[in-house]
mmCIF file of C-alpha atoms and ligand atoms in Angstrom:
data_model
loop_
_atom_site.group_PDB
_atom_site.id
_atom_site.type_symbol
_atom_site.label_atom_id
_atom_site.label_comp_id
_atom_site.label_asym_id
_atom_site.label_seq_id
_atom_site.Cartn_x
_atom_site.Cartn_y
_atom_site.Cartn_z
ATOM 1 C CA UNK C 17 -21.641 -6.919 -10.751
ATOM 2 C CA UNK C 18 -25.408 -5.137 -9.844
ATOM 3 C CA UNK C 19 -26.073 -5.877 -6.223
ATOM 4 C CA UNK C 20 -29.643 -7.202 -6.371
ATOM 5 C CA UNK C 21 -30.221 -7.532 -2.645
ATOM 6 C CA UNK C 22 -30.523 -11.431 -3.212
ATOM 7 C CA UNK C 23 -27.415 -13.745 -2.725
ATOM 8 C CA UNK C 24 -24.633 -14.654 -4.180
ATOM 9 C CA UNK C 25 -22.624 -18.304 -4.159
ATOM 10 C CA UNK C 26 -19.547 -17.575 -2.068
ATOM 11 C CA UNK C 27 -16.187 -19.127 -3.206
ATOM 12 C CA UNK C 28 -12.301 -18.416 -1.389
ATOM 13 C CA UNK C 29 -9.260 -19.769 -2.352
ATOM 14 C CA UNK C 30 -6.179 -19.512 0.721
ATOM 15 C CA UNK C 31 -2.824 -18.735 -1.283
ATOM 16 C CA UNK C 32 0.681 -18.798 -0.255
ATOM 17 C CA UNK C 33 2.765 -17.144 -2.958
ATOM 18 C CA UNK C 34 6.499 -16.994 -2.787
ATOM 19 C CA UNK C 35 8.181 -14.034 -3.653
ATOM 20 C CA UNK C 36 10.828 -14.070 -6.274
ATOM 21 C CA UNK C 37 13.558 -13.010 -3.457
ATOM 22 C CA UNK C 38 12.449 -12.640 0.322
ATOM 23 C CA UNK C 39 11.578 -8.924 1.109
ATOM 24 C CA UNK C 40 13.635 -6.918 4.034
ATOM 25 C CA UNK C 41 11.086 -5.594 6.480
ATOM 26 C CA UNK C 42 11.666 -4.552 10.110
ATOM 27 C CA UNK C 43 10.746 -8.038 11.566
ATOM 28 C CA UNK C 44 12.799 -10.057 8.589
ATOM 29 C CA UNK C 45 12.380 -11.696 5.428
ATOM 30 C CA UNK C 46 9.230 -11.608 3.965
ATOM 31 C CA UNK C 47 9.613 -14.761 1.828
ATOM 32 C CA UNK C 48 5.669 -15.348 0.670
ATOM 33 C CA UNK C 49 2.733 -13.451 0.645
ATOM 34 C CA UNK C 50 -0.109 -15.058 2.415
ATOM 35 C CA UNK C 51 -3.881 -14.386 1.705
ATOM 36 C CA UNK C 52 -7.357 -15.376 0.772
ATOM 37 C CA UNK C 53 -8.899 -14.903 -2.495
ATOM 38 C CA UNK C 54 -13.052 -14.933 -2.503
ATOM 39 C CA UNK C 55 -15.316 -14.824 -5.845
ATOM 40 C CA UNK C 56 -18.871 -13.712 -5.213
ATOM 41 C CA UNK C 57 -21.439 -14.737 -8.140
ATOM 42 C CA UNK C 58 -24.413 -13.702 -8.576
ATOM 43 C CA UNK C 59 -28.352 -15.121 -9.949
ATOM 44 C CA UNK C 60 -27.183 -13.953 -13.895
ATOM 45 C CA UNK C 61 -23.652 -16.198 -13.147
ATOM 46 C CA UNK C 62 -21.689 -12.639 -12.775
ATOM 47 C CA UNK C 63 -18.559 -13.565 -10.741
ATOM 48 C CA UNK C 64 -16.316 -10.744 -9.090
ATOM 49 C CA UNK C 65 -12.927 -11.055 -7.306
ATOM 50 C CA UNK C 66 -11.296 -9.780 -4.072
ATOM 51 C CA UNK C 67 -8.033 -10.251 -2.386
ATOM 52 C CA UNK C 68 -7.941 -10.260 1.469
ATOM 53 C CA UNK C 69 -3.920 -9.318 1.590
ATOM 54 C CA UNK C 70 -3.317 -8.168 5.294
ATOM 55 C CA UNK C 71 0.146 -7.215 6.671
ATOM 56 C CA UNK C 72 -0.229 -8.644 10.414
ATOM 57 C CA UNK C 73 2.321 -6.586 11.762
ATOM 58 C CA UNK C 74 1.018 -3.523 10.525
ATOM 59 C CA UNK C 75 -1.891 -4.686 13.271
ATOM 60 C CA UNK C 76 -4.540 -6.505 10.557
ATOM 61 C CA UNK C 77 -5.755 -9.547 11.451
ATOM 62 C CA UNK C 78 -4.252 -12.385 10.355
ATOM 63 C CA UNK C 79 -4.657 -14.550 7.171
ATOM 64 C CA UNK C 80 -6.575 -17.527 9.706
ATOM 65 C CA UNK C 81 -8.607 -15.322 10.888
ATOM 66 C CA UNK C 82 -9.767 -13.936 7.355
ATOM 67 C CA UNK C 83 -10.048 -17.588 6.383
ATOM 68 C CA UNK C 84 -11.839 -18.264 9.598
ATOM 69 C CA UNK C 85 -14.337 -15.918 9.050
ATOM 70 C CA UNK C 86 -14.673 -17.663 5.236
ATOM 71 C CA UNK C 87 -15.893 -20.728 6.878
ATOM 72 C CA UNK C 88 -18.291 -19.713 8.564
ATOM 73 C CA UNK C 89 -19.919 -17.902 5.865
ATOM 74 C CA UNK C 90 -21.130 -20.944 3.795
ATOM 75 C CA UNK C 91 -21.243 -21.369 0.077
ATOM 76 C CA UNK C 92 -24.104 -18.563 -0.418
ATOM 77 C CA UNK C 93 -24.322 -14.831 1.547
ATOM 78 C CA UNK C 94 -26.501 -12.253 1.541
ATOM 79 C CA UNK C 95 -25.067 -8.175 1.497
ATOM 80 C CA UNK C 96 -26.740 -7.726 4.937
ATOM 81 C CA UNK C 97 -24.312 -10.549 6.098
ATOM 82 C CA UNK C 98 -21.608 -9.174 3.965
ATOM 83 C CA UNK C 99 -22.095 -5.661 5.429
ATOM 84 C CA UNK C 100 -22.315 -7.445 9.670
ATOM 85 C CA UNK C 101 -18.899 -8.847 9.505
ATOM 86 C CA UNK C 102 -16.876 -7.289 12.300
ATOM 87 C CA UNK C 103 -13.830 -4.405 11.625
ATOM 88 C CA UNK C 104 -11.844 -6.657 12.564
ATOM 89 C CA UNK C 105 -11.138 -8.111 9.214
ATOM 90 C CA UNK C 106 -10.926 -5.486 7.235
ATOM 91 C CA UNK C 107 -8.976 -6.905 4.616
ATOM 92 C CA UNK C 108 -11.578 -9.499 4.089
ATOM 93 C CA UNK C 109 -14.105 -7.090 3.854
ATOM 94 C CA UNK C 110 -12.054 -5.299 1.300
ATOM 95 C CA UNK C 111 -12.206 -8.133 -0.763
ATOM 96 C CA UNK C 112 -15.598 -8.830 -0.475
ATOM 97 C CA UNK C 113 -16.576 -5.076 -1.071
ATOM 98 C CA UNK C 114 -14.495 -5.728 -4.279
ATOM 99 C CA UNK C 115 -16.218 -8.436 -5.327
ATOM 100 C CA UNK C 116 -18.967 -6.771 -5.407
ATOM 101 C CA UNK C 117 -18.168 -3.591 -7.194
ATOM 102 C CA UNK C 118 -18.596 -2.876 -10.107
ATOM 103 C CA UNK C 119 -15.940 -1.422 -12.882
ATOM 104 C CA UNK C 120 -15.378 2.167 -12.885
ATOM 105 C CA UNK C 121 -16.540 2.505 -16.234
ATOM 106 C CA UNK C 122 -14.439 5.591 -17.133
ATOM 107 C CA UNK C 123 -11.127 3.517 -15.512
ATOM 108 C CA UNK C 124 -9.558 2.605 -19.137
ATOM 109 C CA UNK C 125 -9.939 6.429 -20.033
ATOM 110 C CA UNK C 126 -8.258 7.674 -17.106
ATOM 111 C CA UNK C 127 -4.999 9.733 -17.567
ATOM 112 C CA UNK C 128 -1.916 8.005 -16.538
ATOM 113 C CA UNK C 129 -0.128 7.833 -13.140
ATOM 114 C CA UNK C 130 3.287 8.319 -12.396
ATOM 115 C CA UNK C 131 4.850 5.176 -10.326
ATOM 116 C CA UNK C 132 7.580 6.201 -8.131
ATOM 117 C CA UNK C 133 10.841 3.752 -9.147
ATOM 118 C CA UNK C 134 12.253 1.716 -5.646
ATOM 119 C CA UNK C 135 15.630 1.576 -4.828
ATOM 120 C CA UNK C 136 17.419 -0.641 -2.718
ATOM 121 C CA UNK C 137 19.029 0.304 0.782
ATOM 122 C CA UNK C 138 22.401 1.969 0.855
ATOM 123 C CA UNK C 139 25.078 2.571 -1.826
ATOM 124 C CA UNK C 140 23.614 -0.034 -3.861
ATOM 125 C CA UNK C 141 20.853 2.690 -4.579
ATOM 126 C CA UNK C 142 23.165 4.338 -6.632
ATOM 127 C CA UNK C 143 24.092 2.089 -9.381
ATOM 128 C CA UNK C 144 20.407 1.498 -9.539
ATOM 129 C CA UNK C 145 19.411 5.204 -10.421
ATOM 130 C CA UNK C 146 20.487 5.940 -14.163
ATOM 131 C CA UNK C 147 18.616 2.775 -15.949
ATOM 132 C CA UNK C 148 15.837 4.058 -14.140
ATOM 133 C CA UNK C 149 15.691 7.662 -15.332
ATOM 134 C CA UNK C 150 16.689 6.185 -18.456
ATOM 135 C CA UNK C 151 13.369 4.611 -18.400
ATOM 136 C CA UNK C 152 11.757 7.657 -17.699
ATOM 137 C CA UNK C 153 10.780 7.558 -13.507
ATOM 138 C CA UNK C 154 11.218 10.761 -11.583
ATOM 139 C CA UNK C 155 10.547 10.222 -8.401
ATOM 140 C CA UNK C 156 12.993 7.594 -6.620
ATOM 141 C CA UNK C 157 11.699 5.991 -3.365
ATOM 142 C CA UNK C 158 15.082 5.114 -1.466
ATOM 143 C CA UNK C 159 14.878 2.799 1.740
ATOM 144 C CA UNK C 160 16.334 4.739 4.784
ATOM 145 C CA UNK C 161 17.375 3.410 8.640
ATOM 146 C CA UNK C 162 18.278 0.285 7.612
ATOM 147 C CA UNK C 163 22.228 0.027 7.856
ATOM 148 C CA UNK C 164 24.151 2.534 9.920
ATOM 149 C CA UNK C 165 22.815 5.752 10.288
ATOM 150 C CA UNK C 166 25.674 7.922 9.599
ATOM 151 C CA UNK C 167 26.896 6.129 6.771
ATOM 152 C CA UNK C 168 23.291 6.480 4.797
ATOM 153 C CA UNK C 169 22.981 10.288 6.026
ATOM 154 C CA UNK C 170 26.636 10.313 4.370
ATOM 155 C CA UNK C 171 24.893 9.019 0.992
ATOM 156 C CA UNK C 172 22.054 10.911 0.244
ATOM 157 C CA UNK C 173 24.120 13.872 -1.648
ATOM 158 C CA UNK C 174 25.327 11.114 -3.616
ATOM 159 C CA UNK C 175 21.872 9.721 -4.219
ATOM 160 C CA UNK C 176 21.005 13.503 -4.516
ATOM 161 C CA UNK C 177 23.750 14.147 -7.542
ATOM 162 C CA UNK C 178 22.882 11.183 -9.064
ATOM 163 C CA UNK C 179 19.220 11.978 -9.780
ATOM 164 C CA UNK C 180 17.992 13.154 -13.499
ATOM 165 C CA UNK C 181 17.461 16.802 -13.532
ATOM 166 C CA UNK C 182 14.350 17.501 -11.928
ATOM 167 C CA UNK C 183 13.670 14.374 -10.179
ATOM 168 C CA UNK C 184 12.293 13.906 -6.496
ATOM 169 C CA UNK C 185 13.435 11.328 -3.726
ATOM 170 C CA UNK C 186 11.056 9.680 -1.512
ATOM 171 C CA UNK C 187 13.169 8.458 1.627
ATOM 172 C CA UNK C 188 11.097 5.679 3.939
ATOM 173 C CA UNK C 189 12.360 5.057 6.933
ATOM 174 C CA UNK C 190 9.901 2.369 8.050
ATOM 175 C CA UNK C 191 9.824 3.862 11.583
ATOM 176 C CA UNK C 192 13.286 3.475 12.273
ATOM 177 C CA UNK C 193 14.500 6.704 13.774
ATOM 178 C CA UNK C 194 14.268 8.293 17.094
ATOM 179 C CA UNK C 195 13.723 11.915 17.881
ATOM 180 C CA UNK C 196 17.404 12.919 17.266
ATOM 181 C CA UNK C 197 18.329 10.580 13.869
ATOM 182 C CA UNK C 198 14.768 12.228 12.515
ATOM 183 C CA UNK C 199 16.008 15.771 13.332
ATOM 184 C CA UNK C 200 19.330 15.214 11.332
ATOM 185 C CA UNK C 201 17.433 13.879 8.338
ATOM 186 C CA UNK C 202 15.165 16.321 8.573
ATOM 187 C CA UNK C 203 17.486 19.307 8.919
ATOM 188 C CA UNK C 204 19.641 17.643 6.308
ATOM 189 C CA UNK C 205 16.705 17.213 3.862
ATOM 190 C CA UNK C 206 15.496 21.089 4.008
ATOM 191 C CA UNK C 207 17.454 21.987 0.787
ATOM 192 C CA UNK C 208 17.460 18.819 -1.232
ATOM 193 C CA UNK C 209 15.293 17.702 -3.499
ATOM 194 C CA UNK C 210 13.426 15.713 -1.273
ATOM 195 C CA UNK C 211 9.702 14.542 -2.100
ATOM 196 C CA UNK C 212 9.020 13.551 1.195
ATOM 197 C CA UNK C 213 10.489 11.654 4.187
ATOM 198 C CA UNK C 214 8.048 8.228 5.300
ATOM 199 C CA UNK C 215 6.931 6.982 8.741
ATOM 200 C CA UNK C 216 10.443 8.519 10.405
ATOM 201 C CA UNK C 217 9.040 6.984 13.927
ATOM 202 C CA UNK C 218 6.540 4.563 14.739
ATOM 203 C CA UNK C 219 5.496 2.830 17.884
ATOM 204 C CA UNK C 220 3.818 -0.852 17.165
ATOM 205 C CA UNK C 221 0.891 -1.272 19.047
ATOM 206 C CA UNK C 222 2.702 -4.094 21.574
ATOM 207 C CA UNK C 223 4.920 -1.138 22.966
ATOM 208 C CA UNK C 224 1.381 0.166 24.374
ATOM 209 C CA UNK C 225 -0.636 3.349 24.298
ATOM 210 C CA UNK C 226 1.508 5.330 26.112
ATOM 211 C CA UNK C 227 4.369 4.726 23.921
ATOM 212 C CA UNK C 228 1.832 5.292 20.663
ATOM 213 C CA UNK C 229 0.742 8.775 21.889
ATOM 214 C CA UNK C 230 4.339 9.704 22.082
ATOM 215 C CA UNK C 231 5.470 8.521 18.458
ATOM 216 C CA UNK C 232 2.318 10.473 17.366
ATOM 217 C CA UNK C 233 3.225 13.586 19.094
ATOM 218 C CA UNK C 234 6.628 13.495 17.963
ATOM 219 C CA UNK C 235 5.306 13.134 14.569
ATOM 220 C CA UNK C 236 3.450 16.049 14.664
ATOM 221 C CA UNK C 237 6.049 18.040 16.080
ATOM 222 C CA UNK C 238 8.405 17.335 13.315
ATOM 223 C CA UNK C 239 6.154 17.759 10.804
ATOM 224 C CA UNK C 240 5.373 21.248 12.294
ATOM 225 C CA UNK C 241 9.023 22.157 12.555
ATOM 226 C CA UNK C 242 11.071 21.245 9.394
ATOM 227 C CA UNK C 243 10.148 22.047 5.772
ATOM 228 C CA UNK C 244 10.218 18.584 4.007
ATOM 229 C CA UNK C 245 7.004 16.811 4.404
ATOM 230 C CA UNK C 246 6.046 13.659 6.174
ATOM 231 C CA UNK C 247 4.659 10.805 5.167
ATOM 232 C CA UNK C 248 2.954 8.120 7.307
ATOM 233 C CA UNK C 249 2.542 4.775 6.471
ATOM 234 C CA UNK C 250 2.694 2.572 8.899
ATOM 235 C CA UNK C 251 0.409 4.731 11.278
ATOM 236 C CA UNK C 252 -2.072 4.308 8.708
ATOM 237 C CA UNK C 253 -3.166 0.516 8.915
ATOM 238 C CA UNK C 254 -7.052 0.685 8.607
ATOM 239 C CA UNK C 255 -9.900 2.997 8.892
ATOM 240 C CA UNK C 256 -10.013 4.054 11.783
ATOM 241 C CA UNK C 257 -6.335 5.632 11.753
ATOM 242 C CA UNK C 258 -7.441 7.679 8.116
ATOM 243 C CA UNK C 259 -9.926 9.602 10.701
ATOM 244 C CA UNK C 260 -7.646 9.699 13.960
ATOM 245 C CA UNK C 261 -5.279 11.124 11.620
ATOM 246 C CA UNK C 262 -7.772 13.413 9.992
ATOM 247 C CA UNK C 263 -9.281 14.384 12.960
ATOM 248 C CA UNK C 264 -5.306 15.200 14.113
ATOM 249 C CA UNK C 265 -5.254 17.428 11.224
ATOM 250 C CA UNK C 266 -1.657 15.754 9.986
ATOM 251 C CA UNK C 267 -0.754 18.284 8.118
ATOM 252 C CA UNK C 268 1.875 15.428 5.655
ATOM 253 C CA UNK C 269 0.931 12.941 3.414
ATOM 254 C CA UNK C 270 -1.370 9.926 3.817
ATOM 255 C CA UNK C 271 0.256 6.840 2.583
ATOM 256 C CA UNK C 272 -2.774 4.897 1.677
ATOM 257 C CA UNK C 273 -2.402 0.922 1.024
ATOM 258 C CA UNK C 274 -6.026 0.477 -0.260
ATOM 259 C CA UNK C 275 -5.969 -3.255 0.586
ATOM 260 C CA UNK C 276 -5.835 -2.725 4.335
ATOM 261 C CA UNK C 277 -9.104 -0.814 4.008
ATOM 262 C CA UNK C 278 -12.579 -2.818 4.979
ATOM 263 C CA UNK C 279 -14.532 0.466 3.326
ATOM 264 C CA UNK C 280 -12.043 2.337 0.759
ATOM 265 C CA UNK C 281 -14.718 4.460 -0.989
ATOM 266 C CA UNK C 282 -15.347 6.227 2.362
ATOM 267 C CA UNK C 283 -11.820 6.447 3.457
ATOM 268 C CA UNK C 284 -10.857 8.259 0.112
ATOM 269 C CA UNK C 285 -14.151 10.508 0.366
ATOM 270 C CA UNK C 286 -13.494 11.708 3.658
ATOM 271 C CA UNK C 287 -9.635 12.218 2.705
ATOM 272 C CA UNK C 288 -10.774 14.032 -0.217
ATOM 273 C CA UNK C 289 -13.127 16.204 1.508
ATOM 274 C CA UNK C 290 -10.285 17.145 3.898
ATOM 275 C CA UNK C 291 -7.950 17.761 0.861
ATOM 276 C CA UNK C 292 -5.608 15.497 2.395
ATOM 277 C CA UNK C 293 -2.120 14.852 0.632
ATOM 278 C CA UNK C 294 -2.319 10.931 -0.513
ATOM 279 C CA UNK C 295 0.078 8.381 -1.645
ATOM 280 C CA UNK C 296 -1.665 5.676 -3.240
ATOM 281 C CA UNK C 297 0.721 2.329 -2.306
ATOM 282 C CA UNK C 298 0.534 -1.146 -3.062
ATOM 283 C CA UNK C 299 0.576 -3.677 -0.317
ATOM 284 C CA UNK C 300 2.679 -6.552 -2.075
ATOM 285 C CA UNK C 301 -1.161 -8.096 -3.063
ATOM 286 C CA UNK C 302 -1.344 -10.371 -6.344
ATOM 287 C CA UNK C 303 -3.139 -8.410 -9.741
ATOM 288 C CA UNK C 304 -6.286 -9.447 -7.893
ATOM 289 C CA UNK C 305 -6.153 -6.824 -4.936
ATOM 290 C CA UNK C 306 -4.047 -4.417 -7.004
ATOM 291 C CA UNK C 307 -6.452 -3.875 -9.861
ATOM 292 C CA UNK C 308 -9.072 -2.913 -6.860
ATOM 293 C CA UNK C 309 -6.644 -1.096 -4.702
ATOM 294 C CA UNK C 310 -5.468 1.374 -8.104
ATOM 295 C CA UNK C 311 -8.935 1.656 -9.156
ATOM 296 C CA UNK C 312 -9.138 3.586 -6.344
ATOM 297 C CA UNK C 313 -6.140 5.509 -7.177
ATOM 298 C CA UNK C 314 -7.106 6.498 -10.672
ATOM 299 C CA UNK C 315 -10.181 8.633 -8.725
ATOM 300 C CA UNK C 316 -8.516 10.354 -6.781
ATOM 301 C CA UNK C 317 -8.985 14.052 -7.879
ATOM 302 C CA UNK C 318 -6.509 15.704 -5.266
ATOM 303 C CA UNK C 319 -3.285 16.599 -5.912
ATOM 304 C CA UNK C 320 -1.500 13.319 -7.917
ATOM 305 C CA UNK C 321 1.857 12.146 -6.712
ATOM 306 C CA UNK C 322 3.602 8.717 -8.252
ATOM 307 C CA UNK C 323 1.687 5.534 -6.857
ATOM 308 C CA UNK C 324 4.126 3.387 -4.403
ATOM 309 C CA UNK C 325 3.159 0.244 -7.283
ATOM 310 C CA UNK C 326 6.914 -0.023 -8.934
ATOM 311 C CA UNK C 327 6.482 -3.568 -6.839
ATOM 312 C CA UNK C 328 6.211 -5.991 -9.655
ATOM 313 C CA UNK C 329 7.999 -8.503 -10.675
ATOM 314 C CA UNK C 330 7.488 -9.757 -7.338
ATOM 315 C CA UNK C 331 5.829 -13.545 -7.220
ATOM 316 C CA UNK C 332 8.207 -16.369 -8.319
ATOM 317 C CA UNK C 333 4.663 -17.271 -10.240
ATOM 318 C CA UNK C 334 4.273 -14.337 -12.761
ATOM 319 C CA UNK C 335 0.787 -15.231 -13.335
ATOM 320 C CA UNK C 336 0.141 -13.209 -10.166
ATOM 321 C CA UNK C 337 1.961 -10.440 -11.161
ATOM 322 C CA UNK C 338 0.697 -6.821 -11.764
ATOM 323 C CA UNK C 339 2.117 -4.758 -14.711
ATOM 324 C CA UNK C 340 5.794 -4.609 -14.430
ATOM 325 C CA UNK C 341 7.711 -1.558 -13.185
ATOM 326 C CA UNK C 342 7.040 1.341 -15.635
ATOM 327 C CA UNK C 343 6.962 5.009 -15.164
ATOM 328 C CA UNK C 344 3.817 5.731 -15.913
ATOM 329 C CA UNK C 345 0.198 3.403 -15.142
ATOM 330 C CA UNK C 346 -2.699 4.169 -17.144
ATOM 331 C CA UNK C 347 -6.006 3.140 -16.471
ATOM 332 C CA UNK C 348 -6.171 1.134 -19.137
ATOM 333 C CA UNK C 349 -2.908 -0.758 -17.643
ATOM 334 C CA UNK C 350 -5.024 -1.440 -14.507
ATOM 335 C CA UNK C 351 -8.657 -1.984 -16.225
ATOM 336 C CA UNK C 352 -6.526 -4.941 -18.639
ATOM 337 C CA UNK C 353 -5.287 -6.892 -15.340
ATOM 338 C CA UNK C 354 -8.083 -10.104 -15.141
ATOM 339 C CA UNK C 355 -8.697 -11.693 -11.683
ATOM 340 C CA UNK C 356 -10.121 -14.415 -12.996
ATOM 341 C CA UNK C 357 -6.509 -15.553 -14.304
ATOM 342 C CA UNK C 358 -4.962 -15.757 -10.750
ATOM 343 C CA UNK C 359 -8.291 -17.268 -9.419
ATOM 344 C CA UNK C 360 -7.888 -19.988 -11.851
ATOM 345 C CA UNK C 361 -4.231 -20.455 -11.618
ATOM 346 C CA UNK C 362 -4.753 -21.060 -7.543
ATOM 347 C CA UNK C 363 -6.572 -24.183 -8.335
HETATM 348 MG MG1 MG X 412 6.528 2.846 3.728
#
């Protein structure tokens, strides 16, 4: 849609979504995925689509306060207002900025993506692996530090052996570890073929500053003292941690969910120019936020590694679906997904 610098009519929908099964996260099931959807449309009747999708206890605001700030911006806005809402809601102004862009024009040309394949926690991850190389995915994200510590360390040569020749796995551990359980995993991954090891530590930002700048250094220090790199994710909720983390000089990968950011095309920019590492992941958003969010994916010109998008089927409604689990994403894939289908299917 061509921003003229006059307004558009202003439109948002609230959704709650359930997911097909509730998701395991670190503060319980996730059973549905809250969010606002907004449609900006313009003098010529050109509507575009966003998805405000924030994760609240990654430290986003909240879905209220996205719809909150809908309210009170009336049925017709101007960019200048667009461009004065506060950081605050960045998701919202994610989906705003989306609404507002227009196609990549080159995105159904763009050379496929690999997607890495997700496996569930524990042994179970092993009777999962074979239909999925069968299908042709190579890199295997497995969830780590969520059932006893030993016992999982005591899988991963299974996991390991299991693998299709050539294949990578991409252990999360959501932030579970401390110092020591990271340094066993760490010294344990060395000489496997391990992709990379996600967010071994984190520090919320309730546990204080203090506690933060302590998680951080201990990132650094592990990332500086084993060979497997990091990953963070969790540390990276919004735009401001992309440059604290720059301007650390993290040395890992960037985990980047492009939902949570209010300005993505200067987050990637400045992670580009710093030839950061980046993992392009979803953030459990409807086709609405994911077309925008691997958009920005399929420009990336650094160094490509599998997207974190194996997510779907994951509404009990598959109307808000993105394409299901596959190995590889083109951009046609992403360029075929139509917002105005889950717009319309809120109503
Ligand atoms: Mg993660």
């Amino acid at each position: 849609m061509e921003d003229r610098g006059v307004s558009y009519r202003f439109d948002f929908r609230r959704y709650h979504l359930p997911f097909q099964a509730p998701l395991r996260t670190a503060h319980g099931p996730w059973r549905e995925r809250e969010g606002v959807m907004v449609r900006l449309t313009d003098a010529q009747g050109n509507s575009g689509y966003g998805e405000a999708a924030p994760i609240p206890w990654f430290g986003t605001e909240t879905v209220d306060e996205a719809e909150s700030v809908c309210r009170g911006l009336g049925e017709h806005v101007t960019p200048e207002t667009l461009a004065s809402l506060p950081d605050r809601v960045a998701c919202l102004k994610n989906a705003l900025a989306a609404a507002r862009r227009a196609d990549d024009p080159e995105l159904a040309a763009r050379k496929p993506l690999g997607v890495a394949a997700l496996l569930p926690a524990g042994r179970a991850a092993l009777g999962k692996i074979g239909a999925k190389a069968d299908a042709g995915f190579r890199i295997f994200k497995w969830k780590v530090g969520v059932g006893d510590a030993d016992e999982e360390l005591g899988l991963l040569d299974d996991v390991c052996a299991t693998l299709p020749d050539g294949a990578k796995l991409r252990l999360d551990a959501n932030g579970a570890w401390d110092r020591r359980q990271a340094e066993r995993w760490l010294e344990r991954c060395a000489d496997r073929p391990v992709e990379f090891v996600e967010q071994p530590s984190f520090a919320k930002a309730s546990e204080g500053a203090s506690a933060r700048r302590r998680t951080d250094d201990l990132l650094l220090g592990l990332a500086g003292d084993f060979p497997t790199p990091l990953a963070l994710d969790e540390s990276i909720a919004n735009d401001q941690d992309v440059e604290r983390w720059l301007g650390l000089g993290w040395p890992g990968v960037f985990v980047v969910k492009p939902a949570l950011l209010a300005d993505v095309e200067v987050a990637v920019a400045r992670l580009s120019a710093a030839r950061a590492d980046v993992v392009f992941s979803s953030a459990l958003e409807t086709l609405v936020g994911a077309r925008a969010a691997l958009a920005a994916a399929f420009t990336w010109t650094g160094k490509p590694r599998a997207l974190g998008f194996g997510v779907w089927p994951l509404f009990a409604d598959s109307r808000f679906d993105g394409p299901y689990e596959r190995p590889f994403l083109s951009g046609e894939d992403v360029a075929r997904l139509n917002p105005e289908t889950a717009w319309t299917a809120l109503n």
